[in-house]
PDB file of C-alpha atoms in Angstrom:
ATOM      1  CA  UNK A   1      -8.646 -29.491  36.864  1.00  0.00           C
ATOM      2  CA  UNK A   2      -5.901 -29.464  39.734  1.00  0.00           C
ATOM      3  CA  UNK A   3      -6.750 -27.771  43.011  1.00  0.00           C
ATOM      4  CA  UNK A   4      -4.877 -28.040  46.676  1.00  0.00           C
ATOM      5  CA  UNK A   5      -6.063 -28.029  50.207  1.00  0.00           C
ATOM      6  CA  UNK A   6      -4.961 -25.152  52.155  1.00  0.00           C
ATOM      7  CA  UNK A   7      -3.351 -25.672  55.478  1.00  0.00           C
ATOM      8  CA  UNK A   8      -4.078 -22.136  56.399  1.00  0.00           C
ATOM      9  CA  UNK A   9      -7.871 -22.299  55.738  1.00  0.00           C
ATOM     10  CA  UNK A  10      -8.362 -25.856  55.511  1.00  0.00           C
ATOM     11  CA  UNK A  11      -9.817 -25.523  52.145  1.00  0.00           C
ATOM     12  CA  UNK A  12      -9.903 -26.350  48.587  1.00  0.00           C
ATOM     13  CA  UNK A  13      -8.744 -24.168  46.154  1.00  0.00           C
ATOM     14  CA  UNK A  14      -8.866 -24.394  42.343  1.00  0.00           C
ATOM     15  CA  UNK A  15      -5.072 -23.928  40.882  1.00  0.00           C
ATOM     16  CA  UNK A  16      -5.613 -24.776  37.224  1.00  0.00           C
ATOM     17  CA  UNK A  17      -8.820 -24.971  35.010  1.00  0.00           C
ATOM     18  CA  UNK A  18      -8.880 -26.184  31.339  1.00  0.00           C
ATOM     19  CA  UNK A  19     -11.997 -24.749  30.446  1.00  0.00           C
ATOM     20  CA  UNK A  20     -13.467 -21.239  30.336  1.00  0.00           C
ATOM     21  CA  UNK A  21     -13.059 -18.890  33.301  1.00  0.00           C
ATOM     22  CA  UNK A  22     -15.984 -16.934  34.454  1.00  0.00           C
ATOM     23  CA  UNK A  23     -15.591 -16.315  38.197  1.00  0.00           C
ATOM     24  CA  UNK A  24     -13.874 -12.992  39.433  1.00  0.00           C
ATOM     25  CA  UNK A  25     -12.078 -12.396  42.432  1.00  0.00           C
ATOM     26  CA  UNK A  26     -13.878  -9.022  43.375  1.00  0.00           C
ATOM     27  CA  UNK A  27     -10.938  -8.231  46.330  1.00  0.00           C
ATOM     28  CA  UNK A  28      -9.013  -8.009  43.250  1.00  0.00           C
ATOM     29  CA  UNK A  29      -8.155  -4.320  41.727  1.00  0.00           C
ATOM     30  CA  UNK A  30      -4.840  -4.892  39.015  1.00  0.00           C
ATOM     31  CA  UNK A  31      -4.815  -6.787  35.997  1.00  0.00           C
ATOM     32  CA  UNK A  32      -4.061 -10.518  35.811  1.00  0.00           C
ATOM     33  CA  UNK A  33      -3.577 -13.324  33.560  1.00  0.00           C
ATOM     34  CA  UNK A  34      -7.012 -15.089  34.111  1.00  0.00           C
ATOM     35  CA  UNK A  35      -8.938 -11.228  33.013  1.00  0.00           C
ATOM     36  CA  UNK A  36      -8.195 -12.206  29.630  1.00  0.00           C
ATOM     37  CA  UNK A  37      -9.740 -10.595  26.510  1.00  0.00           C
ATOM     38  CA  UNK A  38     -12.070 -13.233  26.199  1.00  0.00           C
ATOM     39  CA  UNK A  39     -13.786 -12.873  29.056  1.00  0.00           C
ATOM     40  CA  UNK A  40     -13.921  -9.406  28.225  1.00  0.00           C
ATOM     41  CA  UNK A  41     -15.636 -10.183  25.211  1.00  0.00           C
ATOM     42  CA  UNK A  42     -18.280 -11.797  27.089  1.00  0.00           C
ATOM     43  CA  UNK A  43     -18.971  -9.320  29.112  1.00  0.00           C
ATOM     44  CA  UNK A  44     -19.161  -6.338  25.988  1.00  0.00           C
ATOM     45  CA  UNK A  45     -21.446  -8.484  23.840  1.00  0.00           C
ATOM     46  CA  UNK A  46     -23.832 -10.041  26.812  1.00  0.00           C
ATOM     47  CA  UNK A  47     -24.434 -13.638  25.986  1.00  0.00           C
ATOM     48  CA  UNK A  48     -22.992 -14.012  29.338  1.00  0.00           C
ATOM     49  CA  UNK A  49     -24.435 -11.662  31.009  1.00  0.00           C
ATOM     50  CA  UNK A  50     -27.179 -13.247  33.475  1.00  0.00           C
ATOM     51  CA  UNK A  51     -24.403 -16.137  34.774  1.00  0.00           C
ATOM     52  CA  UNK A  52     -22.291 -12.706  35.847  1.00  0.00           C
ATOM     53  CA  UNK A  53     -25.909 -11.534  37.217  1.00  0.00           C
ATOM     54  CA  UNK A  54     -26.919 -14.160  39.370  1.00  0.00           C
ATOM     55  CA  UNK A  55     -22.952 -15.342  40.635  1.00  0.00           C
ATOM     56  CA  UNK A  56     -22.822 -11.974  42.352  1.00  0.00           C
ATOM     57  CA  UNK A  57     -26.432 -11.132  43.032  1.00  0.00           C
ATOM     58  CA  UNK A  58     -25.873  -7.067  41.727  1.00  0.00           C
ATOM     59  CA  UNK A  59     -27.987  -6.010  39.179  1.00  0.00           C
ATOM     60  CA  UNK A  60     -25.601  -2.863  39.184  1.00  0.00           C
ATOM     61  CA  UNK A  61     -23.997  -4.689  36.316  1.00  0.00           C
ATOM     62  CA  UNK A  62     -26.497  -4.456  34.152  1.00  0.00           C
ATOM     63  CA  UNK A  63     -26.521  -1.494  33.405  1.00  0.00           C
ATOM     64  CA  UNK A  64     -22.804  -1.965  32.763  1.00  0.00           C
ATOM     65  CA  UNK A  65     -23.130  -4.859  30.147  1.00  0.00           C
ATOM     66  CA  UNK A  66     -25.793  -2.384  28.428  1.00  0.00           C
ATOM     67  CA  UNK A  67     -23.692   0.516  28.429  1.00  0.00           C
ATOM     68  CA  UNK A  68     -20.375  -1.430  26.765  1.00  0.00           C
ATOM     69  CA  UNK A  69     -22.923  -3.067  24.403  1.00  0.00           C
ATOM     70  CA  UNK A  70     -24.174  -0.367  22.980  1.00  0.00           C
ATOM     71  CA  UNK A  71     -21.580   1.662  23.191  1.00  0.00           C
ATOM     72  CA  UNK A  72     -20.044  -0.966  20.809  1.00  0.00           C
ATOM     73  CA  UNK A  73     -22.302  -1.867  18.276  1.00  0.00           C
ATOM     74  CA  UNK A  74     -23.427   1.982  18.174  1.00  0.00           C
ATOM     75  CA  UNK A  75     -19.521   2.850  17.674  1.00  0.00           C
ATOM     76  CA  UNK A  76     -17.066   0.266  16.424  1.00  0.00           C
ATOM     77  CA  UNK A  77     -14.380   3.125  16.529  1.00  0.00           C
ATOM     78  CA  UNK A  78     -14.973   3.375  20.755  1.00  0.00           C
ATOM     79  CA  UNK A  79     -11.664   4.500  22.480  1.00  0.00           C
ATOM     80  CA  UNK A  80      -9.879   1.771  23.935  1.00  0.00           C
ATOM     81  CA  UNK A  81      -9.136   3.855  26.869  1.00  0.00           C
ATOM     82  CA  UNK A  82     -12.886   4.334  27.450  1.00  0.00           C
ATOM     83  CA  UNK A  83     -13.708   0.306  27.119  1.00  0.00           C
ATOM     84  CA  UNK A  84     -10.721   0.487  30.168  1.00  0.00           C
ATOM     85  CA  UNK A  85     -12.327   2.947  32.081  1.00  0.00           C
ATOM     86  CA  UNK A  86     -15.677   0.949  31.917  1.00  0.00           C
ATOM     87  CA  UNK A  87     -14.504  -1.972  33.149  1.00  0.00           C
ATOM     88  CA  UNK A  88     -12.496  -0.473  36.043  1.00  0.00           C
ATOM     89  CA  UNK A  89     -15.645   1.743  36.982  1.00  0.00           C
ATOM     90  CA  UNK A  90     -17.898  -1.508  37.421  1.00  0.00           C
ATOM     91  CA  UNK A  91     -15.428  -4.254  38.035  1.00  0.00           C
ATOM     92  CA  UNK A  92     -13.154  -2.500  39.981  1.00  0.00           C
ATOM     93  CA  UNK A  93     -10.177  -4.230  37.658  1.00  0.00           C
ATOM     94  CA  UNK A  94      -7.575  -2.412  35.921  1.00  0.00           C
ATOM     95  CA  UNK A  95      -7.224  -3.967  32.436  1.00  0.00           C
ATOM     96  CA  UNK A  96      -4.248  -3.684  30.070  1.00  0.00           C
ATOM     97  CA  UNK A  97      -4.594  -1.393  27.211  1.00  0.00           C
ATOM     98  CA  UNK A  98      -4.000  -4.886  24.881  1.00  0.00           C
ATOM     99  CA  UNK A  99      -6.327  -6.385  26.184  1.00  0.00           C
ATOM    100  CA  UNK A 100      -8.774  -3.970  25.691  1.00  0.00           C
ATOM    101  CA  UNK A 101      -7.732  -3.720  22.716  1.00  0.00           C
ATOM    102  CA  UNK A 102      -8.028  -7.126  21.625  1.00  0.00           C
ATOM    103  CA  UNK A 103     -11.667  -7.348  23.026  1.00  0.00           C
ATOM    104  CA  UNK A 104     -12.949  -4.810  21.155  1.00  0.00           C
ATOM    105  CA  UNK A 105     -11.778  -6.304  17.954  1.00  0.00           C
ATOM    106  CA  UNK A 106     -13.314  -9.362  18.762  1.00  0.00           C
ATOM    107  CA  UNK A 107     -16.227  -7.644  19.515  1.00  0.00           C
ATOM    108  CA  UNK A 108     -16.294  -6.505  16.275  1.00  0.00           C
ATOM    109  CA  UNK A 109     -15.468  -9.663  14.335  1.00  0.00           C
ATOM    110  CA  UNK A 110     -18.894 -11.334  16.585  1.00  0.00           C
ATOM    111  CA  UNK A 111     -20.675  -8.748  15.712  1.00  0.00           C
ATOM    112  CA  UNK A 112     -19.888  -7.833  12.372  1.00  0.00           C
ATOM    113  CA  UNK A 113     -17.343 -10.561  11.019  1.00  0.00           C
ATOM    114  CA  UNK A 114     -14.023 -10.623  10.916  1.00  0.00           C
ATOM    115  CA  UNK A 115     -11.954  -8.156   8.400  1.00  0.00           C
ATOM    116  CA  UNK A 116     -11.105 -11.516   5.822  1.00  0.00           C
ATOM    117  CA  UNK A 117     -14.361 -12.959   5.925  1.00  0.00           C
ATOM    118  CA  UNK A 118     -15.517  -9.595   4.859  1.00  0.00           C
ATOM    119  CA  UNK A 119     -13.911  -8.856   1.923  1.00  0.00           C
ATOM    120  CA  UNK A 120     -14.254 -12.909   1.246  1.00  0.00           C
ATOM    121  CA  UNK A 121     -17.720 -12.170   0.938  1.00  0.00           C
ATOM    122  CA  UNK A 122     -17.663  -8.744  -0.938  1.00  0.00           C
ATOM    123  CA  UNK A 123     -18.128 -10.104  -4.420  1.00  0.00           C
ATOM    124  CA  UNK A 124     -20.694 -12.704  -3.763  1.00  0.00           C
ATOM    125  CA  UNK A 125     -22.909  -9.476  -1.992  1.00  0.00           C
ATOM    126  CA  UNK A 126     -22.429  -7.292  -5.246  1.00  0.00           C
ATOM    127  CA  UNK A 127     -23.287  -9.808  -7.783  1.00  0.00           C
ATOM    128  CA  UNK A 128     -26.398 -10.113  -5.479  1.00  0.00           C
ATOM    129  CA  UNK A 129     -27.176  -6.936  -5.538  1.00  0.00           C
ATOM    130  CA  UNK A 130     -26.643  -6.498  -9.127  1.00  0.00           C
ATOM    131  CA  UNK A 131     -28.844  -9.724  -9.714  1.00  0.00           C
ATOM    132  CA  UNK A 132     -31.696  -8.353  -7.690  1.00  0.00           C
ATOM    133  CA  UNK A 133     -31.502  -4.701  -7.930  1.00  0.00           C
ATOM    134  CA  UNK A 134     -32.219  -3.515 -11.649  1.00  0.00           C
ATOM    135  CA  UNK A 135     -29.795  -0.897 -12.795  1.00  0.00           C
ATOM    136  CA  UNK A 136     -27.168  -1.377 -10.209  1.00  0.00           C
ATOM    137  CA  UNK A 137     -23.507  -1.767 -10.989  1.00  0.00           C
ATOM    138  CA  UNK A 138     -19.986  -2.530  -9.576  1.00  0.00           C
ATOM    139  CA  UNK A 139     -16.702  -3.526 -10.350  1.00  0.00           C
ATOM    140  CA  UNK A 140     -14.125  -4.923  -8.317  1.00  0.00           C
ATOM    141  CA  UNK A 141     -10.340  -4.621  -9.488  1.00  0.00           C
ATOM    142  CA  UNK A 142      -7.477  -7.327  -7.399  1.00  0.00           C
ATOM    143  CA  UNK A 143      -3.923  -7.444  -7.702  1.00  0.00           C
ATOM    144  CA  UNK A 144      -1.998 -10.973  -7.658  1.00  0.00           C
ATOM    145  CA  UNK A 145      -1.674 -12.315  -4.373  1.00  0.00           C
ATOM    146  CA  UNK A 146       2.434 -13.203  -3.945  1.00  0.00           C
ATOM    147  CA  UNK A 147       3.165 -16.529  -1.474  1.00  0.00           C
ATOM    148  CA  UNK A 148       6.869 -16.277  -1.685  1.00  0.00           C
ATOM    149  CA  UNK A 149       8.525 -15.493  -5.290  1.00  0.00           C
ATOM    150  CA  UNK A 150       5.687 -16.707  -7.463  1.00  0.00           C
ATOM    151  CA  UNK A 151       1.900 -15.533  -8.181  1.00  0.00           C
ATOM    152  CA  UNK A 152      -0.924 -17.768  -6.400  1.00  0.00           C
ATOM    153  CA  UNK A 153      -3.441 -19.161  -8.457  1.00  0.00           C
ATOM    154  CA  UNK A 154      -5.671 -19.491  -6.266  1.00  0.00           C
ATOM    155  CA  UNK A 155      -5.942 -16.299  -4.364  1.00  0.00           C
ATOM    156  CA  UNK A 156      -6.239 -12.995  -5.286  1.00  0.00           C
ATOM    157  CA  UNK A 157      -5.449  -9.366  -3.407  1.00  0.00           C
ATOM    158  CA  UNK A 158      -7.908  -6.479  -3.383  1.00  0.00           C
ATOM    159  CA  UNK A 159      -7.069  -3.418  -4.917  1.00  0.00           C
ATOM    160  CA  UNK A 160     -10.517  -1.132  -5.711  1.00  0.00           C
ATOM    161  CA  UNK A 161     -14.009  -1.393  -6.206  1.00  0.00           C
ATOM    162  CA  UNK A 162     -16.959   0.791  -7.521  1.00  0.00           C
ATOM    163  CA  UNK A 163     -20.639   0.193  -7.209  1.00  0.00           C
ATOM    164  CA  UNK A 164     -23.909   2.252  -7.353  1.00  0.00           C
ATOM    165  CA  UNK A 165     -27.382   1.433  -6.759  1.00  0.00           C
ATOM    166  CA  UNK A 166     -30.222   1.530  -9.356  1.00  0.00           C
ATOM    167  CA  UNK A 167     -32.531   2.777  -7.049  1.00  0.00           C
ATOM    168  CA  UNK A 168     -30.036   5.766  -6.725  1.00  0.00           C
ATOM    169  CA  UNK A 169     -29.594   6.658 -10.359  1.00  0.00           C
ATOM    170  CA  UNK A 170     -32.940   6.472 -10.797  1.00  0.00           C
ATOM    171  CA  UNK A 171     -34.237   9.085  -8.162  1.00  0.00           C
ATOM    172  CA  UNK A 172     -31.647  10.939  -9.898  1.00  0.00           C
ATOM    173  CA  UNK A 173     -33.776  11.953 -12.148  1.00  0.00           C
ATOM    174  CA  UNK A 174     -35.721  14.147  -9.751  1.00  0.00           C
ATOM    175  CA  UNK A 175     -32.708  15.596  -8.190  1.00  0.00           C
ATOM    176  CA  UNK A 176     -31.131  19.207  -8.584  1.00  0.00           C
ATOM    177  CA  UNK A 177     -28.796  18.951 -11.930  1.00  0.00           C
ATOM    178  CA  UNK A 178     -25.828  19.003  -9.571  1.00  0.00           C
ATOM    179  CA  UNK A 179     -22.808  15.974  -8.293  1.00  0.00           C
ATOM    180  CA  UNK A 180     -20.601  16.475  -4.942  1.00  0.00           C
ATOM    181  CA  UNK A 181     -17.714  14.655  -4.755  1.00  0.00           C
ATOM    182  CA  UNK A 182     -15.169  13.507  -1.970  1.00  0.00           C
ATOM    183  CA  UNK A 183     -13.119  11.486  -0.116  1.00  0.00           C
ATOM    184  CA  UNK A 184     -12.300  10.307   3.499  1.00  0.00           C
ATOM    185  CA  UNK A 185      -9.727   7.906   5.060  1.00  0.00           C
ATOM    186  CA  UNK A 186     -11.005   4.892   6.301  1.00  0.00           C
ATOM    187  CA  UNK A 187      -9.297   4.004   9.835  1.00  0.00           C
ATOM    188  CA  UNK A 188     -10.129   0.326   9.952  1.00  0.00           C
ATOM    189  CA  UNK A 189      -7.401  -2.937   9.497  1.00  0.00           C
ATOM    190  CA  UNK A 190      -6.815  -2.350   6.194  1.00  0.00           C
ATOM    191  CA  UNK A 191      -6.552   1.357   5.060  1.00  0.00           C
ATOM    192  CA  UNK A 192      -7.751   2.903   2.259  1.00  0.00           C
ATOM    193  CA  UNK A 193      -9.721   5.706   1.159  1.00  0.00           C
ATOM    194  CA  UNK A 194     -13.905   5.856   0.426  1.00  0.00           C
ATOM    195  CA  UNK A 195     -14.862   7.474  -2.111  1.00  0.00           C
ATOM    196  CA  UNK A 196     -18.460   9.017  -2.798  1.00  0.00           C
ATOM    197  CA  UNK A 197     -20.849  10.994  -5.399  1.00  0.00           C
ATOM    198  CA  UNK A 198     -23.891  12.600  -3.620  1.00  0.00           C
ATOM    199  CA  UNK A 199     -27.277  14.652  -5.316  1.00  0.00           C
ATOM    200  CA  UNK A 200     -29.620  16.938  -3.585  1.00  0.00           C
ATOM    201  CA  UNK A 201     -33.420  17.186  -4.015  1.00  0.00           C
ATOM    202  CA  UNK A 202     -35.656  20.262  -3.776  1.00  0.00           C
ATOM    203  CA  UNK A 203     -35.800  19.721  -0.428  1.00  0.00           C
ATOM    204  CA  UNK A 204     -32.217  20.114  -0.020  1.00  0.00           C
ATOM    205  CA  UNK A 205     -31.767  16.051   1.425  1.00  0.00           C
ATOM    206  CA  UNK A 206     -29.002  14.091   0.428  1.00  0.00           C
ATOM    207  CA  UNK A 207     -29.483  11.334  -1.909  1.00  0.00           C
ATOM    208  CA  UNK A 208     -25.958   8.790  -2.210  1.00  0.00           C
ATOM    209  CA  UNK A 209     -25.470   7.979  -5.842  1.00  0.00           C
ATOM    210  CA  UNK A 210     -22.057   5.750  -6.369  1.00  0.00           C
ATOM    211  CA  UNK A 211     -19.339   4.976  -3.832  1.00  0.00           C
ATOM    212  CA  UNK A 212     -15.805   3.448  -4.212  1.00  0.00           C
ATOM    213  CA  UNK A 213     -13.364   1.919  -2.185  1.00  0.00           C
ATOM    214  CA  UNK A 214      -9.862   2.668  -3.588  1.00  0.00           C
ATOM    215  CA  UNK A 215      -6.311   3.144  -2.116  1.00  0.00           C
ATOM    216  CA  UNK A 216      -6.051   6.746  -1.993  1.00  0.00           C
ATOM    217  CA  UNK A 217      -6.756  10.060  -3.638  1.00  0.00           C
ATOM    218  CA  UNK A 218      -4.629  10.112  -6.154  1.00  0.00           C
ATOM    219  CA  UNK A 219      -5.202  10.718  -9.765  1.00  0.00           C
ATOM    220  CA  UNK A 220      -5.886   7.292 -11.066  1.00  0.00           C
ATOM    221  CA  UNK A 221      -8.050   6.495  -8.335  1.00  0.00           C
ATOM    222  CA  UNK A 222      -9.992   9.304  -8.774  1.00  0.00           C
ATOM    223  CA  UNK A 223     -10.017   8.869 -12.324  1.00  0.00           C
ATOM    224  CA  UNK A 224     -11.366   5.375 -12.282  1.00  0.00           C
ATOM    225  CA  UNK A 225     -13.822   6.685 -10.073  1.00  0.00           C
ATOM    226  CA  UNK A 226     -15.398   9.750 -12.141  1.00  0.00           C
ATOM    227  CA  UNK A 227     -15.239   7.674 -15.169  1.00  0.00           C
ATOM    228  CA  UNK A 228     -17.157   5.353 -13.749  1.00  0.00           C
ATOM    229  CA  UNK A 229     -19.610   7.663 -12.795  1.00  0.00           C
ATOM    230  CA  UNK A 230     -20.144   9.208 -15.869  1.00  0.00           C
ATOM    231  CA  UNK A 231     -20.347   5.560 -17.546  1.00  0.00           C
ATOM    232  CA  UNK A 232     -22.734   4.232 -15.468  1.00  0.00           C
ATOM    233  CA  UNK A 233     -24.640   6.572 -13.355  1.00  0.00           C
ATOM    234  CA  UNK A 234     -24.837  10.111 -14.892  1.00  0.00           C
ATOM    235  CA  UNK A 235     -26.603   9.707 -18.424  1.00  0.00           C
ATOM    236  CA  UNK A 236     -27.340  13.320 -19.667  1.00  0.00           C
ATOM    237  CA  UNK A 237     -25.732  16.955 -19.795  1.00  0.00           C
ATOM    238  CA  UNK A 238     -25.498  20.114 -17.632  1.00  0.00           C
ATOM    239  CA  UNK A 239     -23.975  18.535 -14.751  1.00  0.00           C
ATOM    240  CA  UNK A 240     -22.601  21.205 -11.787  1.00  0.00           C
ATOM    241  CA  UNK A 241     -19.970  19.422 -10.141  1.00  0.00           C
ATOM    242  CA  UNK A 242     -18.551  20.289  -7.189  1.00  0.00           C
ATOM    243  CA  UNK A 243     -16.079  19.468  -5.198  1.00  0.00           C
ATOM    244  CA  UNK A 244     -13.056  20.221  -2.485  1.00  0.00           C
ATOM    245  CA  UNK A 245      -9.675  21.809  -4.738  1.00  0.00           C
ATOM    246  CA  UNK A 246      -7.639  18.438  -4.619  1.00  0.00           C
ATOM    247  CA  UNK A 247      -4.978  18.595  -7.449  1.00  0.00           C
ATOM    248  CA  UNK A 248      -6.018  14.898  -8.692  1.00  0.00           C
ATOM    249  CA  UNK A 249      -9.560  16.391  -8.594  1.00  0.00           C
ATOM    250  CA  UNK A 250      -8.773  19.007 -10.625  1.00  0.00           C
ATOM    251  CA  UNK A 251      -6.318  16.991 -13.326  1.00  0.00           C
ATOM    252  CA  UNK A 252      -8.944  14.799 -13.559  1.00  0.00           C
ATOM    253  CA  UNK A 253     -11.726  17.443 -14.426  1.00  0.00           C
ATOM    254  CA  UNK A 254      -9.142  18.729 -17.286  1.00  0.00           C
ATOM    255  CA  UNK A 255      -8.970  15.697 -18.968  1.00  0.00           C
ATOM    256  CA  UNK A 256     -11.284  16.067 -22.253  1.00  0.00           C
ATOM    257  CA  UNK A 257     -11.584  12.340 -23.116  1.00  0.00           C
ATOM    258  CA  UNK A 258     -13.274  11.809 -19.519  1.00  0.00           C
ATOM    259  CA  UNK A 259     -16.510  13.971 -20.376  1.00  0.00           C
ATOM    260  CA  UNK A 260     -16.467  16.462 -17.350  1.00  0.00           C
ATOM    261  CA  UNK A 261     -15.956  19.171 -19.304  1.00  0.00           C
ATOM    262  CA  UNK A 262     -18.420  22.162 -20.845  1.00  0.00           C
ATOM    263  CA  UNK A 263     -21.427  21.109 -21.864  1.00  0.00           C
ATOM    264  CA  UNK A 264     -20.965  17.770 -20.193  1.00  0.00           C
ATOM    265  CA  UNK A 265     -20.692  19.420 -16.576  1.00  0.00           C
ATOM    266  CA  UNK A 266     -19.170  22.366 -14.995  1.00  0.00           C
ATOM    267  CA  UNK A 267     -16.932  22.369 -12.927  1.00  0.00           C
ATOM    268  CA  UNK A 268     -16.924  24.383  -9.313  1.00  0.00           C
ATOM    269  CA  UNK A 269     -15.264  23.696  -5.765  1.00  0.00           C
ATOM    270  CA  UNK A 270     -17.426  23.828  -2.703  1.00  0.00           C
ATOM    271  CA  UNK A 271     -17.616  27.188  -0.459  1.00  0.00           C
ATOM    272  CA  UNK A 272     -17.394  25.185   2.959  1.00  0.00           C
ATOM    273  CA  UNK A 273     -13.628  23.743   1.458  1.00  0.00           C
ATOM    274  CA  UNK A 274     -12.643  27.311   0.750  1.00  0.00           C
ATOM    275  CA  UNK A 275     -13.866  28.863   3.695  1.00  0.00           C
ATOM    276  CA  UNK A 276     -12.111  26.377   5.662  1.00  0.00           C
ATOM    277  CA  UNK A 277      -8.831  26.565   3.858  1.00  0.00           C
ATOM    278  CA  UNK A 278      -9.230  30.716   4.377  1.00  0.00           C
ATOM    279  CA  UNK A 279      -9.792  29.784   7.797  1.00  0.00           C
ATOM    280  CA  UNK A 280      -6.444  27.798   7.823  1.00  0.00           C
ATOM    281  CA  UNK A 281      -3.976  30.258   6.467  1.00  0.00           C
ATOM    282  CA  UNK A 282      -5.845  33.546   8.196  1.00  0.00           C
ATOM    283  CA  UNK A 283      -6.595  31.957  11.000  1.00  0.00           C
ATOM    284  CA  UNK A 284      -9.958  34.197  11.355  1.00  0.00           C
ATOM    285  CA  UNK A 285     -13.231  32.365  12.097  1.00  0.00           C
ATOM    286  CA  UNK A 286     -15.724  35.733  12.161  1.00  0.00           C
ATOM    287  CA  UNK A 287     -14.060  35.882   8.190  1.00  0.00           C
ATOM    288  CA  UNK A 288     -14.467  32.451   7.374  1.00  0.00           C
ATOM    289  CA  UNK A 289     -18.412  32.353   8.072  1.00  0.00           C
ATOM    290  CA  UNK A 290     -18.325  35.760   6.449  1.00  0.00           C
ATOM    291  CA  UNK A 291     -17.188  33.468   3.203  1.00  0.00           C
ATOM    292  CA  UNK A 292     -19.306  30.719   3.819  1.00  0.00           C
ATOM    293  CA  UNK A 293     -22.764  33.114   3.804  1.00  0.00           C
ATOM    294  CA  UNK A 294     -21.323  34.837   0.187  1.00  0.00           C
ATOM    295  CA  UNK A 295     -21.677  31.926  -1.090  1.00  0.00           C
ATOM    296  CA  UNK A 296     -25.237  31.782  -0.587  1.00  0.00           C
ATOM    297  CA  UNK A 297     -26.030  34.714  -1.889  1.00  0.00           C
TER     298      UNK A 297
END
């Protein structure tokens, strides 16, 4: 620690600090260097939270460590801009959008484990679950990991992976003869796309049958996916299967060898898909519900 006395006010003040730095300077309204993102951090997740409490004697801020909390454990895909606005609302500081930024992914790692450690930990979790969970199934595919020119031995990069519960293919059995299938982009460090197979019952609720992790929709991906599904989830005949009118969708529905065709399953696309890609070229909402309710009838 190094500190000077001040001829001005004839006392000490603190210049430079090793350790962590927890007091604020409430006069304060821009950003500077000692607001850094891990103090930040302390503040989103709380284990701080009651020194912050009793140093300035306003319980105001609690409800402001709350808020940020759960804002971010309730959604990890929070607007930077809004963990900004949070801070300057209670604090009165004006933080950098990077450092915001780099909070919130911290948050994340505390909360949830960083994005590595993750998909470290992915295989040892679905041999688990296969272990313990009779019926289940998964398959992870990796590409060779390259450290220069030449092939590591001792790493390996992920490329896709598959898995289903037994629990799932089991309650199958009660479900509505009928499969939806789709995709969505996943937004997080590394990209990708998730894919999923869902059932109804007679009561019209959702019941999640096999999911995938792959690197986009495109016809091998989707490929390794249904044939998977038909492998190792969907054992018998009659099979409605319905999905959106993607082109690897449909090339993989027209392969023969795959068993999605008649009597295997049947093939139709989903009304909500159509309606909104009427919607899209027409431009006509009143029509597109009109669509949507024909294909109810």
């Amino acid at each position: 620690m190094r500190t000077i006395l001040s001829k001005k006010t004839y006392s000490w003040k603190v210049t430079q600090w090793d350790g962590p730095h927890t007091c604020l300077n409430m006069s304060m309204t821009q950003d500077h260097d000692k607001l850094d993102s891990d103090l930040i951090v302390t503040c989103v997740v709380g284990t701080f939270f009651m020194f912050i409490l009793s140093y300035f004697c306003v319980f105001g801020y609690l409800k402001f460590f709350i808020l940020l909390t759960g804002m971010i454990r309730e959604d990890t895909s929070i607007k930077v801009s809004l963990i900004q606005e949070r801070i300057n609302n209670e604090f009165a500081y004006k933080v950098s959008y990077k450092k915001a930024w780099m909070s919130k992914q911290k948050v994340i790692a505390i909360e949830y484990g960083d994005w590595e450690e993750s998909y470290a930990k992915l295989s040892s979790w679905l041999k688990h679950m296969q272990n313990n969970f009779l019926g289940s199934y998964f398959q992870i595919l990796h590409d060779d990991f390259i450290v220069g020119n030449r092939v590591s031995r001792e790493h390996l990069q992920f490329h896709r992976v598959f898995w289903t519960f037994g629990q799932c293919k089991e309650a199958f059995n009660y479900c509505k003869p009928m499969i939806q299938v789709d995709g969505t982009h996943l937004y997080g460090k590394y990209r990708g796309t998730l894919l999923m197979a869902t059932s109804q019952d007679e009561n019209d609720g959702v019941l999640p049958l096999a999911f995938a992790v792959v690197e986009g929709e495109t016809l091998t991906a989707w490929s390794w996916f249904l044939t998977h599904l038909r492998e190792h989830v969907i054992d018998k005949n009659g099979i409605c299967l319905i999905s959106d009118c993607h082109t690897s969708i449909k090339s993989t529905f027209a392969n023969k060898a795959l068993g999605w065709q008649p009597p295997h399953a049947y093939h139709v696309y989903c009304v909500r898909h159509i309606a909104s890609n009427f919607n899209r070229k027409f431009n006509n909402v009143k029509q597109k519900e009109m669509l949507k309710k024909l294909g109810k009838i």
